[in-house]
C-alpha positions in Angstrom: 22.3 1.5 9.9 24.5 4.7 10.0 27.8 3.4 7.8 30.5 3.6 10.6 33.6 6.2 10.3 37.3 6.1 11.3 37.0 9.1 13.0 36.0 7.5 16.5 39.3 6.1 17.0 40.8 9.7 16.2 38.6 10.5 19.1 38.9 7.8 21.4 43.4 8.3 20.5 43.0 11.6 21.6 41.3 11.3 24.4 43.4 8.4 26.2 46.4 10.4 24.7 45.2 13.7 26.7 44.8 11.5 29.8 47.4 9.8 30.4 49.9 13.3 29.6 47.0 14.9 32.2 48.1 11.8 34.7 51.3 13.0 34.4 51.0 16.9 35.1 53.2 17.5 31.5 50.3 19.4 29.6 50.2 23.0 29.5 46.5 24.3 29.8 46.5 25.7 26.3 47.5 22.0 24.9 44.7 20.4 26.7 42.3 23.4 25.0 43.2 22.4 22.0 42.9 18.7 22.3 39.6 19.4 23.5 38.9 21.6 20.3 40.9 18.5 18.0 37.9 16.1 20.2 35.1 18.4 19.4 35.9 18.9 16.0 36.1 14.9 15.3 32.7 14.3 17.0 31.1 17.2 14.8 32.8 15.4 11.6 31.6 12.0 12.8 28.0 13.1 13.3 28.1 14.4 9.7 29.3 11.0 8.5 27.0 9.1 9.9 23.9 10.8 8.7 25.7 11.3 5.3 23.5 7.7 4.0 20.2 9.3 4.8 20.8 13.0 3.2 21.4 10.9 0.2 18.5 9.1 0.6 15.9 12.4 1.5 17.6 13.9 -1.5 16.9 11.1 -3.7 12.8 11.9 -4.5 12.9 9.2 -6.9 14.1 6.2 -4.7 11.9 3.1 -5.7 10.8 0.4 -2.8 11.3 -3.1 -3.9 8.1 -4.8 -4.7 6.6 -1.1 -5.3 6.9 -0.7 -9.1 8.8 2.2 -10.4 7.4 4.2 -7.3 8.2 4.6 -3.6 4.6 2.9 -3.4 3.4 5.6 -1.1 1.5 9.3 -2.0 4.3 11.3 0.1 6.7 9.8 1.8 10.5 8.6 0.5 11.8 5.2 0.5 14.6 5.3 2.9 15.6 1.4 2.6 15.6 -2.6 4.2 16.4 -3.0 7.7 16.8 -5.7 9.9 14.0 -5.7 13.1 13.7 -7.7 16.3 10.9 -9.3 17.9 12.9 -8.8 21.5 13.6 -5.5 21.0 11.6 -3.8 18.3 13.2 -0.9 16.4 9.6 1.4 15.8 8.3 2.5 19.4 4.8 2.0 18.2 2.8 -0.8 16.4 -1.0 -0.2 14.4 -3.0 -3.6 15.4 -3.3 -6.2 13.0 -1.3 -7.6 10.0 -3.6 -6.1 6.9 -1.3 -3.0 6.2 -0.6 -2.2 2.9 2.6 0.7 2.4 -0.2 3.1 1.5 -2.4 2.6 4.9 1.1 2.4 7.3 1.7 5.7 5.5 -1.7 7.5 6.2 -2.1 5.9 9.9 1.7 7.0 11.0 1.7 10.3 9.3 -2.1 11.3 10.7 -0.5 10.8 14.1 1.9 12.9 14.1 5.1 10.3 13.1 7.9 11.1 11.0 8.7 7.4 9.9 6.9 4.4 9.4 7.6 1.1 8.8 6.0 -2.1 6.7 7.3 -5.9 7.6 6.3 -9.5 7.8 2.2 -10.0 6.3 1.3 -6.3 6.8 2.5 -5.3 10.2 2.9 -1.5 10.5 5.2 0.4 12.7 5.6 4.4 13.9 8.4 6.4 15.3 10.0 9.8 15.2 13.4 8.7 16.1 16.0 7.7 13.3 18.6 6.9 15.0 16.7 4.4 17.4 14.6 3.0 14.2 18.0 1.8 12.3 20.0 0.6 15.0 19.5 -2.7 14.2 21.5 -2.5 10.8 20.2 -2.7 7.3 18.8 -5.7 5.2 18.3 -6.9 1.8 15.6 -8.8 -0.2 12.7 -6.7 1.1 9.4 -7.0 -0.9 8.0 -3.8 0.4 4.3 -4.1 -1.5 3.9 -7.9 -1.7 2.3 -10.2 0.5 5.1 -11.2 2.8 7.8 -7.9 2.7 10.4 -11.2 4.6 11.4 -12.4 7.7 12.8 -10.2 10.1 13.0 -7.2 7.9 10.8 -4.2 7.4 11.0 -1.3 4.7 11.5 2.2 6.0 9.9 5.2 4.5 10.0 8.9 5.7 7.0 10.8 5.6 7.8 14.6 3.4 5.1 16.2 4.6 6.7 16.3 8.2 7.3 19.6 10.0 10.9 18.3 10.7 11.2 16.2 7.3 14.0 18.1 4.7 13.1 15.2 2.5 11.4 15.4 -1.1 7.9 14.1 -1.8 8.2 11.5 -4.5 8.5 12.2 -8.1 6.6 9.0 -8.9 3.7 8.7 -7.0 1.9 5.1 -7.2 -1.8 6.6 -7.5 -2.9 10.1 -8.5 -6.3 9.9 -8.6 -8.5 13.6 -8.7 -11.8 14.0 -8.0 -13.9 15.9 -11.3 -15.1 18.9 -8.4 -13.4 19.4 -5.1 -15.1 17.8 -2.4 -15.1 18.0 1.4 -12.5 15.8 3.4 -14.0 12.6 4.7 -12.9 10.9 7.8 -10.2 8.8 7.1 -10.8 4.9 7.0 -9.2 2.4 9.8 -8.7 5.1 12.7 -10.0 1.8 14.7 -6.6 0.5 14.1 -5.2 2.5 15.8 -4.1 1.8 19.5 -4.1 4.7 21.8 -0.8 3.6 23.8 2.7 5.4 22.2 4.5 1.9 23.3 4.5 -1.3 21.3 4.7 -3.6 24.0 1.4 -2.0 25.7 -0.6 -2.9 22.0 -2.3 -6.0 21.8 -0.4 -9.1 20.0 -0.4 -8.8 16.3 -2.4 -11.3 14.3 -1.2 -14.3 12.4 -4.0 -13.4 9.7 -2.3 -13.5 6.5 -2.9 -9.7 4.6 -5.1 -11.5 1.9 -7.4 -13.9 4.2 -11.2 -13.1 3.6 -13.2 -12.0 6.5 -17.3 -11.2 6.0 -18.3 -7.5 4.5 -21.2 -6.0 6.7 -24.2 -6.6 3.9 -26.3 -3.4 3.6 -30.2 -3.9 3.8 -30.7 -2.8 0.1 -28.6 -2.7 -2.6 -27.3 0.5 -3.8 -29.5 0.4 -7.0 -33.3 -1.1 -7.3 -35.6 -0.8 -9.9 -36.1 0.6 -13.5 -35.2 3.9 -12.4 -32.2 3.6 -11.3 -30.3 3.2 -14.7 -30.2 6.5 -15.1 -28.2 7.5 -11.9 -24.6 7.8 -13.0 -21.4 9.9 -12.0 -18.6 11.7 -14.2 -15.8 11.2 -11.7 -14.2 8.1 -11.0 -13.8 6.6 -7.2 -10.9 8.4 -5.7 -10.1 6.1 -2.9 -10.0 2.1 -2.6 -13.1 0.5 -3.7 -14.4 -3.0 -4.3 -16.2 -4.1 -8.0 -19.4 -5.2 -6.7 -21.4 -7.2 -10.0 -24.2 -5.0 -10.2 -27.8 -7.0 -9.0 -31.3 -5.3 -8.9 -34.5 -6.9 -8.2 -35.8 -9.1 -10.8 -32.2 -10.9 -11.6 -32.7 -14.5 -11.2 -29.1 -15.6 -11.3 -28.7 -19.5 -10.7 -32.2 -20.0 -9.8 -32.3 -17.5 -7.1 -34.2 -14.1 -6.5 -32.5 -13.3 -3.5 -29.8 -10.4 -3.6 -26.1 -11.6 -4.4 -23.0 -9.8 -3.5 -20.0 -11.3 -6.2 -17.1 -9.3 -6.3 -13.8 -9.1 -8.3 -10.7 -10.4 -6.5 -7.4 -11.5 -7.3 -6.3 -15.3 -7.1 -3.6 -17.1 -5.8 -0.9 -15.0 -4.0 -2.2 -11.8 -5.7 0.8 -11.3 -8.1 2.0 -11.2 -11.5 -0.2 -13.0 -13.7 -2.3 -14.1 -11.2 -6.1 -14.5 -12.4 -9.4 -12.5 -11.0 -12.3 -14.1 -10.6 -15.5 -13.7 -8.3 -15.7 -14.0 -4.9 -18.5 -13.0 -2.0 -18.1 -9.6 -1.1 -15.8 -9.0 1.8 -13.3 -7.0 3.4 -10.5 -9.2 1.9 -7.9 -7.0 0.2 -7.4 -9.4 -2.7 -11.3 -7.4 -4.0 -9.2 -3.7 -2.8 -8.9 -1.3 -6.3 -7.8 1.8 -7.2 -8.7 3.7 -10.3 -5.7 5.9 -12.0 -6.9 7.8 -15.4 -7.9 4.7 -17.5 -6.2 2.1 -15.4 -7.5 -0.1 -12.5 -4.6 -0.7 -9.7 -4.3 -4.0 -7.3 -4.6 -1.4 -4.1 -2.3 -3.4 -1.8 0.7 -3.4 -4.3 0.5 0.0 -6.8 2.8 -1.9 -9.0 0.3 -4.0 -9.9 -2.4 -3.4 -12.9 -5.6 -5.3 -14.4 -4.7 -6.7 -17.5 -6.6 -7.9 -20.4 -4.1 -9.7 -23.2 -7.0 -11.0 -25.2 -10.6 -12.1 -25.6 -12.6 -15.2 -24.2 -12.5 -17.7 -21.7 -9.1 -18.4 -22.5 -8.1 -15.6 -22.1 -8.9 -14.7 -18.0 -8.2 -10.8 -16.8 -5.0 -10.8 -15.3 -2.8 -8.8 -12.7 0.6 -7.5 -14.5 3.2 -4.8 -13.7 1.3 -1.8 -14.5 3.1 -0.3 -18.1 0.2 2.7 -19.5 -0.1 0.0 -22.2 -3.7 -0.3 -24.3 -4.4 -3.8 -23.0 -4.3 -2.4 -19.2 -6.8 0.6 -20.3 -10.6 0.1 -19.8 -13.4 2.7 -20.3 -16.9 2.9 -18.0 -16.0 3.3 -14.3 -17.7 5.7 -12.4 -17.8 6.3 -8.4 -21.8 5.8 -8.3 -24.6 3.6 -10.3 -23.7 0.9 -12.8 -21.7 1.0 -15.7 -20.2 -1.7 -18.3 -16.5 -2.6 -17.6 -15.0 -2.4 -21.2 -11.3 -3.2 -22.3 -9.9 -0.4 -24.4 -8.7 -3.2 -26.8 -12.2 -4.3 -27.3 -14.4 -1.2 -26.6 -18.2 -1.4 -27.4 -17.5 -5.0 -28.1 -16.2 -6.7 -25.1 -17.3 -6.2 -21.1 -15.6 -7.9 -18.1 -17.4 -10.3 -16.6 -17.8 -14.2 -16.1 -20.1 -17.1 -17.8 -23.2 -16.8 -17.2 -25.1 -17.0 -13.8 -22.3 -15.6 -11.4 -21.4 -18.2 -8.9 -18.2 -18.3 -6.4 -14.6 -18.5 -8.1 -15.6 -17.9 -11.4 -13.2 -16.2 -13.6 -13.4 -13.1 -15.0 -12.4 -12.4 -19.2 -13.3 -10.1 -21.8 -16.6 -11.6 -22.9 -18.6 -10.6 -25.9 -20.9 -7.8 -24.5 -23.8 -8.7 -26.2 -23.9 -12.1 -24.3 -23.0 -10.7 -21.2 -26.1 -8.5 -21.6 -28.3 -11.1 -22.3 -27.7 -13.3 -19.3 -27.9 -9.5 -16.9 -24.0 -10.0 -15.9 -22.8 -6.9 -17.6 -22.8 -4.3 -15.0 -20.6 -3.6 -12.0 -20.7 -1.0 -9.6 -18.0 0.4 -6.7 -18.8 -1.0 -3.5 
């Protein structure tokens, strides 16, 4: 909310001051000029107060959401701060369907539609709008979790997207994911325009879900996997995935993983409430974004919160890959991912001796550790692929 200003009591003092001498016919025609110039002046000096907050904020590139990491936790926009919502009267004009949203998806769907601002809240809801004023007039908050699972009750984060023809504000210094494709490739359409509701008003969108942002819900299977046969070892690609991708355990025909020949779809998901510490193990294949990564350099990011890194702190069973705050440190380095084919998953700390994976024959909720490689390679659970 706009911090409030003494000035509109200068203004309203003036005004009922010039009134009442107008009433009784005592003011000269150049006094009442220059009350009028004394009103103008104050309402000038109050609009500059008000918006005095915000310039700090748009100036400010390196302004880090709660919850986010040492980012904003978006590509382009700038964490503006916590504000208090309404159910009754809801402070964005315009509401994405569903409650799935990460701060990186509000961010693409708002700003690909022409919004300024865009809002996070509750398990994932999204909000758009163009209209400061209107968007903060419910007053600010505190305790937002801007990335995490829940951001709170009644509260939503506000960011402002840079890249706006009417935005003075400054991309941010600290982006959560830089990823670059090895050769420039052509623009693909971007992913979840069917969440998008074609109505500008929020009360004309359907209701929102209750779906929590990390409940499971079935991936459509493809007919074939993406690899079969002997020849298709060889098919490999330099450059890493450059947008959100599942880590599908590779299969191919001939795999007979707890006595079954049929195709399997196991991916790596997080456990629990997806956040520090928390443990990754397998899970089927779905559209849950607890299986949603993101490769930066030699790191692998939890998607829905950028702050968020895979971690391996040691070897073993006992020793289960982890999420932690993301720090550039060795044990949150691994070496072998690649956008297409299959490739070993190898911690830094133990390359060409350890690859990620699980016991044996994958099976559901097993969890995933720095095995020894050569075991893993032995029972055909040493490959992954991005799905």
């Amino acid at each position: 909310m706009k911090p409030k200003t003494n000035s509109l009591a200068t203004v309203v003092a003036l005004t009922t001051c010039g009134a009442a001498l107008g009433q009784g016919g005592d003011v000269r025609s150049e006094e009442a000029t220059s009350s009028s110039s004394l009103r103008a002046r104050y309402e000038v000096e109050i609009v500059e107060e008000q918006t005095t907050h915000r310039r700090h904020l748009i100036s400010n590139s390196n302004n880090f959401a709660p919850g986010c990491g040492p980012s904003s936790g978006t590509y382009h926009s700038v964490y503006l701060g916590c504000y208090d919502d309404r159910q009754d009267d809801r402070a964005f004009p315009t509401k994405l369907q569903g409650t799935s949203h990460g701060a990186l998806d509000c961010e693409r769907e708002c700003s690909r539609h022409g919004y300024r601002y865009f809002g996070r809240q509750f398990k994932g809801q999204c909000f758009c709008g163009s209209d400061y004023d209107q968007i903060v007039r419910h007053g600010t908050e505190t305790g937002c979790n801007c990335c995490g699972e829940n951001v709170g009750a009644g509260k939503m984060c506000i960011w402002e997207n840079a890249n706006h023809s009417d935005s003075q504000a400054t991309a941010p210094v600290v982006a959560p994911i830089l990823p670059q494709p090895a050769t420039p490739e052509p623009s693909a359409p971007m992913p979840h325009s069917h969440l998008f509701a074609p109505s500008g008003h929020t009360d004309s969108l359907p209701a929102a879900s209750t779906t929590n942002i990390f409940d499971e819900a079935p991936a459509k299977e493809p007919a074939q996997s993406v690899a079969h046969g002997g020849n298709s070892h060889s098919i490999f690609s330099s450059s890493k995935p450059t947008k959100s991708f599942r880590l599908r355990l590779y299969w191919q025909r001939g795999y007979n993983w707890q006595n079954s020949s049929s195709e399997k779809f196991w991916c790596a998901q997080c456990t629990g409430n997806c956040s520090s510490g928390s443990r990754l193990q397998l899970g089927k294949c779905s559209s849950t974004n607890r299986q949603k990564w993101l490769a930066v350099g030699d790191t692998v990011v939890f998607a829905p919160n950028p702050s968020l890194c895979m971690t391996a702190s040691g070897f073993g069973s006992n020793n289960p890959i982890r999420l932690a705050q993301c720090n550039g440190g060795r044990d949150q380095k691994f070496s072998g991912l690649t956008e297409g084919g299959r490739f070993e998953l190898q911690p830094v700390s133990g390359l060409g001796v350890r690859c990620v994976s699980q016991h044996h024959h994958p099976k559901d909720k097993e969890t995933l550790y720095p095995e020894k490689c050569s075991k893993t390679r032995s029972t055909k659970t040493t490959y992954w692929q991005v799905y």
